[in-house]
CSV table of C-alpha atoms (C1' of nucleotides) and ligand atoms in Angstrom, one decimal:
chain,number,residue,atom,x,y,z
A,1,MET,CA,-2.8,-21.1,-46.7
A,2,ASP,CA,-5.0,-18.3,-47.9
A,3,THR,CA,-4.1,-16.1,-50.9
A,4,PRO,CA,-4.0,-12.7,-49.4
A,5,GLU,CA,-6.1,-10.0,-51.0
A,6,TYR,CA,-2.9,-8.3,-52.1
A,7,PRO,CA,0.8,-8.9,-51.5
A,8,ALA,CA,2.0,-8.6,-47.9
A,9,ILE,CA,4.9,-6.4,-49.0
A,10,ASP,CA,2.5,-3.8,-50.4
A,11,ARG,CA,0.5,-3.7,-47.3
A,12,GLU,CA,3.5,-3.5,-45.1
A,13,ALA,CA,5.1,-0.7,-47.2
A,14,LEU,CA,1.9,1.2,-46.9
A,15,THR,CA,1.7,0.6,-43.2
A,16,ARG,CA,5.2,2.0,-42.8
A,17,ARG,CA,4.3,5.0,-45.0
A,18,LEU,CA,1.3,5.9,-42.9
A,19,ARG,CA,3.2,5.4,-39.6
A,20,THR,CA,6.1,7.5,-40.9
A,21,HIS,CA,3.6,10.3,-41.3
A,22,GLY,CA,2.0,9.8,-37.9
A,23,VAL,CA,-1.1,8.1,-39.2
A,24,THR,CA,-2.4,5.0,-37.4
A,25,PRO,CA,-2.9,2.4,-40.1
A,26,THR,CA,-6.4,1.1,-39.8
A,27,SER,CA,-7.9,-1.3,-42.3
A,28,GLN,CA,-10.0,1.4,-43.9
A,29,ARG,CA,-7.0,3.8,-44.2
A,30,LEU,CA,-4.9,1.0,-45.8
A,31,ASP,CA,-7.7,0.3,-48.2
A,32,ILE,CA,-7.8,4.0,-49.2
A,33,ALA,CA,-4.0,4.3,-49.2
A,34,ARG,CA,-3.7,1.3,-51.5
A,35,GLU,CA,-5.9,3.0,-54.2
A,36,LEU,CA,-4.3,6.4,-53.7
A,37,PHE,CA,-0.6,5.4,-53.7
A,38,GLU,CA,-0.5,2.8,-56.4
A,39,LYS,CA,0.9,5.5,-58.7
A,40,PRO,CA,0.9,9.3,-58.7
A,41,ALA,CA,-2.5,10.5,-59.7
A,42,HIS,CA,-5.3,13.0,-59.1
A,43,PHE,CA,-8.6,12.0,-57.5
A,44,SER,CA,-11.9,13.5,-56.4
A,45,ALA,CA,-13.4,12.2,-53.1
A,46,GLU,CA,-16.0,10.4,-55.2
A,47,ASP,CA,-13.2,8.7,-57.3
A,48,VAL,CA,-11.7,7.4,-54.1
A,49,TYR,CA,-15.1,6.2,-52.8
A,50,GLU,CA,-15.8,4.3,-56.0
A,51,ARG,CA,-12.4,2.7,-56.3
A,52,VAL,CA,-12.2,1.6,-52.6
A,53,ASN,CA,-15.8,0.3,-52.7
A,54,GLY,CA,-15.7,-2.0,-55.8
A,55,VAL,CA,-18.7,-4.1,-55.7
A,56,GLU,CA,-20.0,-3.8,-52.1
A,57,ALA,CA,-19.6,-0.6,-50.2
A,58,ALA,CA,-17.1,-1.3,-47.4
A,59,VAL,CA,-15.8,2.1,-46.5
A,60,SER,CA,-18.3,4.9,-45.7
A,61,LYS,CA,-18.2,8.3,-47.4
A,62,ALA,CA,-17.6,10.0,-44.0
A,63,THR,CA,-14.4,7.8,-43.6
A,64,ILE,CA,-13.3,8.7,-47.1
A,65,TYR,CA,-13.5,12.4,-46.3
A,66,ASN,CA,-12.1,12.0,-42.8
A,67,THR,CA,-9.1,10.0,-44.2
A,68,LEU,CA,-8.4,12.3,-47.1
A,69,GLY,CA,-8.5,15.2,-44.7
A,70,LEU,CA,-6.1,13.4,-42.4
A,71,PHE,CA,-3.7,12.5,-45.1
A,72,VAL,CA,-3.6,16.1,-46.2
A,73,ALA,CA,-3.0,17.3,-42.7
A,74,LYS,CA,-0.2,14.8,-42.3
A,75,GLY,CA,1.4,15.6,-45.6
A,76,LEU,CA,0.6,12.4,-47.5
A,77,LEU,CA,-1.5,14.2,-50.0
A,78,ARG,CA,-2.1,17.7,-51.3
A,79,GLN,CA,-5.3,19.4,-52.4
A,80,VAL,CA,-5.7,21.3,-55.7
A,81,PHE,CA,-8.6,23.8,-56.2
A,82,VAL,CA,-9.5,24.3,-59.8
A,83,GLU,CA,-13.3,24.7,-59.7
A,84,PRO,CA,-15.7,25.8,-57.0
A,85,GLY,CA,-17.1,22.9,-55.1
A,86,LYS,CA,-14.6,20.3,-56.3
A,87,VAL,CA,-11.5,19.4,-54.5
A,88,ILE,CA,-8.8,17.3,-56.3
A,89,TYR,CA,-6.5,15.2,-54.2
A,90,ASP,CA,-3.0,14.9,-55.6
A,91,THR,CA,-0.6,12.2,-54.5
A,92,ASN,CA,2.3,13.8,-56.3
A,93,LEU,CA,4.1,15.7,-53.5
A,94,ASP,CA,7.0,17.0,-55.6
A,95,ASP,CA,7.0,20.7,-56.2
A,96,HIS,CA,4.9,20.9,-59.3
A,97,ASP,CA,2.2,22.9,-61.1
A,98,HIS,CA,-0.8,21.9,-63.4
A,99,PHE,CA,-2.4,22.3,-66.7
A,100,TYR,CA,-6.2,22.4,-66.2
A,101,ASP,CA,-8.2,21.6,-69.2
A,102,GLU,CA,-11.4,23.6,-68.7
A,103,ASP,CA,-13.3,21.7,-71.3
A,104,SER,CA,-12.6,18.2,-70.1
A,105,GLY,CA,-11.9,18.9,-66.4
A,106,THR,CA,-8.6,17.1,-66.7
A,107,LEU,CA,-5.7,18.1,-64.5
A,108,ILE,CA,-2.2,17.4,-65.8
A,109,ASP,CA,1.1,17.6,-63.9
A,110,ILE,CA,3.8,19.9,-65.2
A,111,GLY,CA,7.1,20.7,-63.7
A,112,SER,CA,7.2,23.6,-61.3
A,113,VAL,CA,7.2,27.0,-63.1
A,114,GLY,CA,9.3,28.1,-60.2
A,115,ILE,CA,8.4,31.5,-59.0
A,116,ALA,CA,11.3,32.9,-57.0
A,117,ALA,CA,10.3,34.4,-53.7
A,118,ALA,CA,12.3,37.4,-54.8
A,119,ALA,CA,9.8,37.9,-57.7
A,120,LEU,CA,7.0,38.5,-55.3
A,121,PRO,CA,6.1,41.7,-53.5
A,122,PRO,CA,6.9,41.7,-49.8
A,123,LEU,CA,4.5,39.6,-47.8
A,124,PRO,CA,2.1,41.5,-45.4
A,125,SER,CA,3.9,41.7,-42.1
A,126,GLY,CA,3.2,38.9,-39.6
A,127,THR,CA,2.7,36.5,-42.5
A,128,ALA,CA,4.9,33.8,-44.0
A,129,LEU,CA,4.8,32.1,-47.4
A,130,ASP,CA,2.9,28.8,-47.3
A,131,ARG,CA,3.0,27.9,-51.0
A,132,VAL,CA,2.4,29.2,-54.5
A,133,ASP,CA,-0.3,27.5,-56.6
A,134,VAL,CA,0.0,27.9,-60.3
A,135,ILE,CA,-2.9,26.7,-62.5
A,136,VAL,CA,-2.4,27.0,-66.3
A,137,ARG,CA,-5.9,27.0,-67.7
A,138,ILE,CA,-6.2,25.6,-71.2
A,139,ARG,CA,-9.1,25.1,-73.6
A,140,ARG,CA,-9.8,23.4,-76.9
A,141,SER,CA,-8.4,25.6,-79.6
A,142,GLN,CA,-10.7,26.2,-82.7
A,143,PRO,CA,-9.7,23.7,-85.4
B,1,MET,CA,-37.4,68.0,-57.3
B,2,ASP,CA,-36.5,64.7,-55.8
B,3,THR,CA,-33.0,63.8,-54.7
B,4,PRO,CA,-32.0,60.9,-56.9
B,5,GLU,CA,-30.9,57.8,-55.1
B,6,TYR,CA,-27.4,58.4,-56.5
B,7,PRO,CA,-26.0,60.8,-59.1
B,8,ALA,CA,-27.3,60.5,-62.6
B,9,ILE,CA,-23.8,60.6,-64.0
B,10,ASP,CA,-22.9,57.4,-62.2
B,11,ARG,CA,-25.9,55.6,-63.4
B,12,GLU,CA,-25.3,56.7,-66.9
B,13,ALA,CA,-21.6,55.7,-66.8
B,14,LEU,CA,-22.6,52.3,-65.5
B,15,THR,CA,-25.2,52.0,-68.2
B,16,ARG,CA,-22.6,52.7,-70.8
B,17,ARG,CA,-20.2,50.3,-69.2
B,18,LEU,CA,-22.8,47.5,-69.3
B,19,ARG,CA,-23.8,48.3,-72.9
B,20,THR,CA,-20.2,48.4,-74.0
B,21,HIS,CA,-19.9,44.8,-72.9
B,22,GLY,CA,-23.1,43.7,-74.5
B,23,VAL,CA,-25.1,43.6,-71.3
B,24,THR,CA,-28.7,45.0,-71.3
B,25,PRO,CA,-28.8,47.4,-68.4
B,26,THR,CA,-31.8,46.4,-66.3
B,27,SER,CA,-32.5,48.0,-63.0
B,28,GLN,CA,-31.3,45.0,-61.0
B,29,ARG,CA,-28.1,44.8,-63.1
B,30,LEU,CA,-27.4,48.5,-62.4
B,31,ASP,CA,-28.0,48.0,-58.7
B,32,ILE,CA,-25.5,45.2,-58.7
B,33,ALA,CA,-23.0,47.0,-60.9
B,34,ARG,CA,-23.2,50.1,-58.6
B,35,GLU,CA,-22.0,48.0,-55.7
B,36,LEU,CA,-19.4,46.1,-57.7
B,37,PHE,CA,-17.8,48.9,-59.6
B,38,GLU,CA,-17.6,51.6,-57.0
B,39,LYS,CA,-13.9,50.7,-56.5
B,40,PRO,CA,-11.8,47.6,-57.4
B,41,ALA,CA,-12.6,44.9,-54.9
B,42,HIS,CA,-13.3,41.2,-54.2
B,43,PHE,CA,-16.7,39.9,-53.4
B,44,SER,CA,-18.5,36.7,-52.7
B,45,ALA,CA,-22.0,36.2,-54.1
B,46,GLU,CA,-23.3,36.6,-50.5
B,47,ASP,CA,-21.4,39.9,-50.1
B,48,VAL,CA,-23.1,41.3,-53.3
B,49,TYR,CA,-26.5,40.0,-52.1
B,50,GLU,CA,-26.1,41.8,-48.8
B,51,ARG,CA,-24.8,45.1,-50.2
B,52,VAL,CA,-27.4,45.3,-52.9
B,53,ASN,CA,-30.2,44.5,-50.5
B,54,GLY,CA,-29.6,46.9,-47.7
B,55,VAL,CA,-32.6,47.0,-45.5
B,56,GLU,CA,-35.3,45.4,-47.7
B,57,ALA,CA,-34.4,42.6,-50.1
B,58,ALA,CA,-35.0,43.9,-53.6
B,59,VAL,CA,-32.9,41.7,-55.8
B,60,SER,CA,-33.2,37.9,-55.5
B,61,LYS,CA,-30.4,35.5,-55.0
B,62,ALA,CA,-31.1,33.9,-58.3
B,63,THR,CA,-30.6,37.3,-60.0
B,64,ILE,CA,-27.4,37.9,-58.1
B,65,TYR,CA,-26.0,34.6,-59.4
B,66,ASN,CA,-27.4,35.1,-62.9
B,67,THR,CA,-25.9,38.6,-63.1
B,68,LEU,CA,-22.5,37.7,-61.7
B,69,GLY,CA,-22.4,34.8,-64.1
B,70,LEU,CA,-23.3,37.1,-67.0
B,71,PHE,CA,-20.8,39.7,-66.0
B,72,VAL,CA,-18.1,37.1,-66.0
B,73,ALA,CA,-19.2,35.8,-69.4
B,74,LYS,CA,-19.1,39.3,-70.8
B,75,GLY,CA,-15.7,40.2,-69.3
B,76,LEU,CA,-16.9,42.7,-66.7
B,77,LEU,CA,-15.7,40.5,-63.8
B,78,ARG,CA,-13.4,37.6,-63.2
B,79,GLN,CA,-13.6,34.7,-60.8
B,80,VAL,CA,-11.0,33.6,-58.4
B,81,PHE,CA,-11.0,30.1,-56.9
B,82,VAL,CA,-9.2,29.9,-53.6
B,83,GLU,CA,-11.2,27.5,-51.5
B,84,PRO,CA,-13.6,24.8,-52.4
B,85,GLY,CA,-17.2,25.9,-52.5
B,86,LYS,CA,-16.4,29.6,-52.5
B,87,VAL,CA,-16.1,31.7,-55.6
B,88,ILE,CA,-14.6,35.2,-55.3
B,89,TYR,CA,-15.6,37.8,-57.9
B,90,ASP,CA,-12.9,40.3,-58.8
B,91,THR,CA,-13.6,43.6,-60.4
B,92,ASN,CA,-9.9,44.2,-61.1
B,93,LEU,CA,-9.5,43.1,-64.7
B,94,ASP,CA,-5.8,44.1,-65.0
B,95,ASP,CA,-3.5,41.2,-65.4
B,96,HIS,CA,-2.7,40.5,-61.7
B,97,ASP,CA,-2.2,37.8,-59.2
B,98,HIS,CA,-3.1,37.3,-55.5
B,99,PHE,CA,-2.0,36.8,-52.0
B,100,TYR,CA,-4.5,34.6,-50.2
B,101,ASP,CA,-4.3,34.7,-46.4
B,102,GLU,CA,-5.4,31.2,-45.4
B,103,ASP,CA,-6.0,32.3,-41.8
B,104,SER,CA,-8.3,35.2,-42.5
B,105,GLY,CA,-9.6,34.3,-45.9
B,106,THR,CA,-8.4,37.7,-47.3
B,107,LEU,CA,-7.5,38.0,-50.9
B,108,ILE,CA,-5.0,40.8,-51.8
B,109,ASP,CA,-4.1,42.0,-55.3
B,110,ILE,CA,-0.5,41.8,-56.3
B,111,GLY,CA,1.0,42.7,-59.6
B,112,SER,CA,1.3,40.0,-62.2
B,113,VAL,CA,4.1,37.6,-61.4
B,114,GLY,CA,4.2,37.2,-65.1
B,115,ILE,CA,4.9,33.7,-66.2
B,116,ALA,CA,6.2,33.7,-69.8
B,117,ALA,CA,4.5,31.3,-72.1
B,118,ALA,CA,8.0,30.2,-73.0
B,119,ALA,CA,8.5,29.1,-69.4
B,120,LEU,CA,5.7,26.5,-69.8
B,121,PRO,CA,5.9,23.1,-71.3
B,122,PRO,CA,4.2,22.8,-74.7
B,123,LEU,CA,0.5,22.7,-74.4
B,124,PRO,CA,-1.3,19.5,-75.2
B,125,SER,CA,-2.1,19.5,-78.9
B,126,GLY,CA,-5.5,20.9,-79.8
B,127,THR,CA,-5.5,23.2,-76.8
B,128,ALA,CA,-4.7,26.9,-76.3
B,129,LEU,CA,-3.7,28.9,-73.3
B,130,ASP,CA,-6.7,30.5,-71.6
B,131,ARG,CA,-5.0,32.1,-68.6
B,132,VAL,CA,-2.5,31.4,-65.8
B,133,ASP,CA,-3.8,31.7,-62.2
B,134,VAL,CA,-1.2,32.3,-59.5
B,135,ILE,CA,-2.3,32.2,-55.9
B,136,VAL,CA,0.4,32.9,-53.3
B,137,ARG,CA,-0.8,31.3,-50.1
B,138,ILE,CA,0.3,33.0,-46.9
B,139,ARG,CA,-0.2,32.3,-43.2
B,140,ARG,CA,0.3,34.0,-39.9
B,141,SER,CA,3.9,33.5,-39.0
B,142,GLN,CA,4.8,32.4,-35.4
B,143,PRO,CA,5.5,35.4,-33.3
C,1,DT,C1',-50.6,49.3,-78.4
C,2,DA,C1',-49.5,44.4,-79.0
C,3,DT,C1',-46.3,40.9,-78.3
C,4,DA,C1',-42.1,37.9,-78.4
C,5,DG,C1',-38.4,37.4,-76.0
C,6,DA,C1',-35.6,38.7,-72.3
C,7,DC,C1',-35.5,39.0,-67.5
C,8,DT,C1',-36.7,38.2,-62.6
C,9,DT,C1',-38.2,35.5,-58.9
C,10,DA,C1',-39.5,32.2,-55.0
C,11,DG,C1',-38.7,28.1,-53.8
C,12,DA,C1',-37.3,23.4,-54.9
C,13,DA,C1',-33.4,20.8,-56.2
C,14,DT,C1',-28.6,19.4,-56.4
C,15,DA,C1',-23.9,18.5,-55.1
C,16,DA,C1',-20.1,18.4,-52.2
C,17,DT,C1',-18.9,18.3,-47.8
C,18,DT,C1',-19.3,18.3,-42.7
C,19,DC,C1',-21.6,17.1,-38.5
C,20,DT,C1',-23.9,14.1,-35.0
C,21,DA,C1',-24.3,10.6,-32.1
C,22,DG,C1',-24.0,6.1,-31.2
C,23,DG,C1',-21.6,1.7,-32.2
C,24,DT,C1',-17.0,-0.9,-32.8
C,25,DC,C1',-12.3,-1.7,-32.5
C,26,DT,C1',-7.8,-1.8,-30.3
C,27,DA,C1',-3.7,-0.8,-27.6
C,28,DA,C1',-2.4,-0.6,-22.9
C,29,DC,C1',-2.9,-2.2,-18.6
C,30,DC,C1',-4.4,-5.3,-14.8
D,1,DG,C1',-7.1,-13.5,-20.7
D,2,DG,C1',-10.2,-9.8,-19.5
D,3,DT,C1',-11.1,-4.5,-19.0
D,4,DT,C1',-11.4,-0.2,-20.7
D,5,DA,C1',-10.4,4.5,-22.5
D,6,DG,C1',-9.9,6.6,-26.4
D,7,DA,C1',-9.6,6.4,-31.2
D,8,DC,C1',-12.1,5.1,-35.1
D,9,DC,C1',-16.1,4.3,-38.1
D,10,DT,C1',-20.5,4.9,-39.8
D,11,DA,C1',-25.6,6.0,-41.4
D,12,DG,C1',-28.0,9.5,-42.0
D,13,DA,C1',-29.1,14.3,-41.1
D,14,DA,C1',-27.5,18.9,-41.8
D,15,DT,C1',-25.2,22.6,-44.0
D,16,DT,C1',-23.5,25.6,-47.7
D,17,DA,C1',-23.1,27.3,-52.1
D,18,DT,C1',-25.1,27.2,-56.2
D,19,DT,C1',-28.3,25.9,-60.0
D,20,DC,C1',-32.7,24.8,-61.7
D,21,DT,C1',-37.8,25.3,-62.6
D,22,DA,C1',-41.7,27.3,-63.8
D,23,DA,C1',-44.4,31.1,-63.8
D,24,DG,C1',-45.0,36.0,-63.7
D,25,DT,C1',-43.1,40.7,-65.3
D,26,DC,C1',-40.8,43.9,-68.2
D,27,DT,C1',-39.3,46.1,-72.5
D,28,DA,C1',-37.7,46.9,-77.1
D,29,DT,C1',-39.7,46.8,-81.4
D,30,DA,C1',-43.1,46.7,-84.8
E,1,MN,MN1,6.1,12.7,-47.0
E,2,MN,MN1,-13.8,45.5,-70.3
E,3,ZN,ZN1,-0.4,17.1,-59.6
E,4,ZN,ZN1,-7.9,40.8,-57.7
DNA sequence: TATAGACTTAGAATAATTCTAGGTCTAACC
DNA sequence: GGTTAGACCTAGAATTATTCTAAGTCTATA
């Protein structure tokens, strides 16, 4: 018998995870999901492209973007905007905020700073709260 | 005598404002500042380009970007990141946060939600707090 | 008035992302 | 088992926002 590329249990768990969220598990989507969901982490689209396509490119950039967008739409992933022209995909779906190191570009999970809806001014009429993004920007301090 | 393009007092006040912040007041910078600082507001670079260059283009796109960048560096302006690939320049320098209407793309000033430094986890060593950005994302609610 | 350095500019270049249009795969049905 | 509609994937072109380049212009100071 062949040694599978990676344990069947993983692939099956991933398959279930995608199906649970209404995503048809294609082979490309599983390849991408395998890199993403190994452990909670932050990725750029380029990161994902490089990790999925180790030596030979197997999954196209268009599919990387399509899949990341689909995963976001289906609630498997969230986006964080810290810099113009650079989206970070976050596999940590718990309610949490971030430190952003402006010198190194590193994003670090912190617990939710927890802004109570009551602390906010009334929302414009006809609108509802989607979510609150808190980015704590930090810099190297002078030594 | 000629009617000046706009009152001399304004131009002088703007000139002082730029000088105070260490910015040499060139004619292009004053044209840009006049649009920006008329009243507190949010602008994209394209907005500024269009407002400064009414009928005939007088200030280049490179200068718009150079100047906006300089104004940010000198503390005359701050940037807000709400969407990838789109920087918003904010002339309101008071400590404040924003509603961002994801349907219309509108940014609305709100008072500072005021996150106490004590509410945050300890910063990574060697780093200092720069600032905390809070974006309250809202959407049209179902009618 | 001369001049160094600061400033401005058109247009090219870059980077991230999206679009296009045609080929491939697959689930459902015969 | 064979068909097929629709979903999916892809290379490469296109788009968008922004930055860079290189050369000309302005201006403060001597
Ligand atoms: Mn979920
Ligand atoms: Mn100021
Ligand atoms: Zn995170
Ligand atoms: Zn504002």
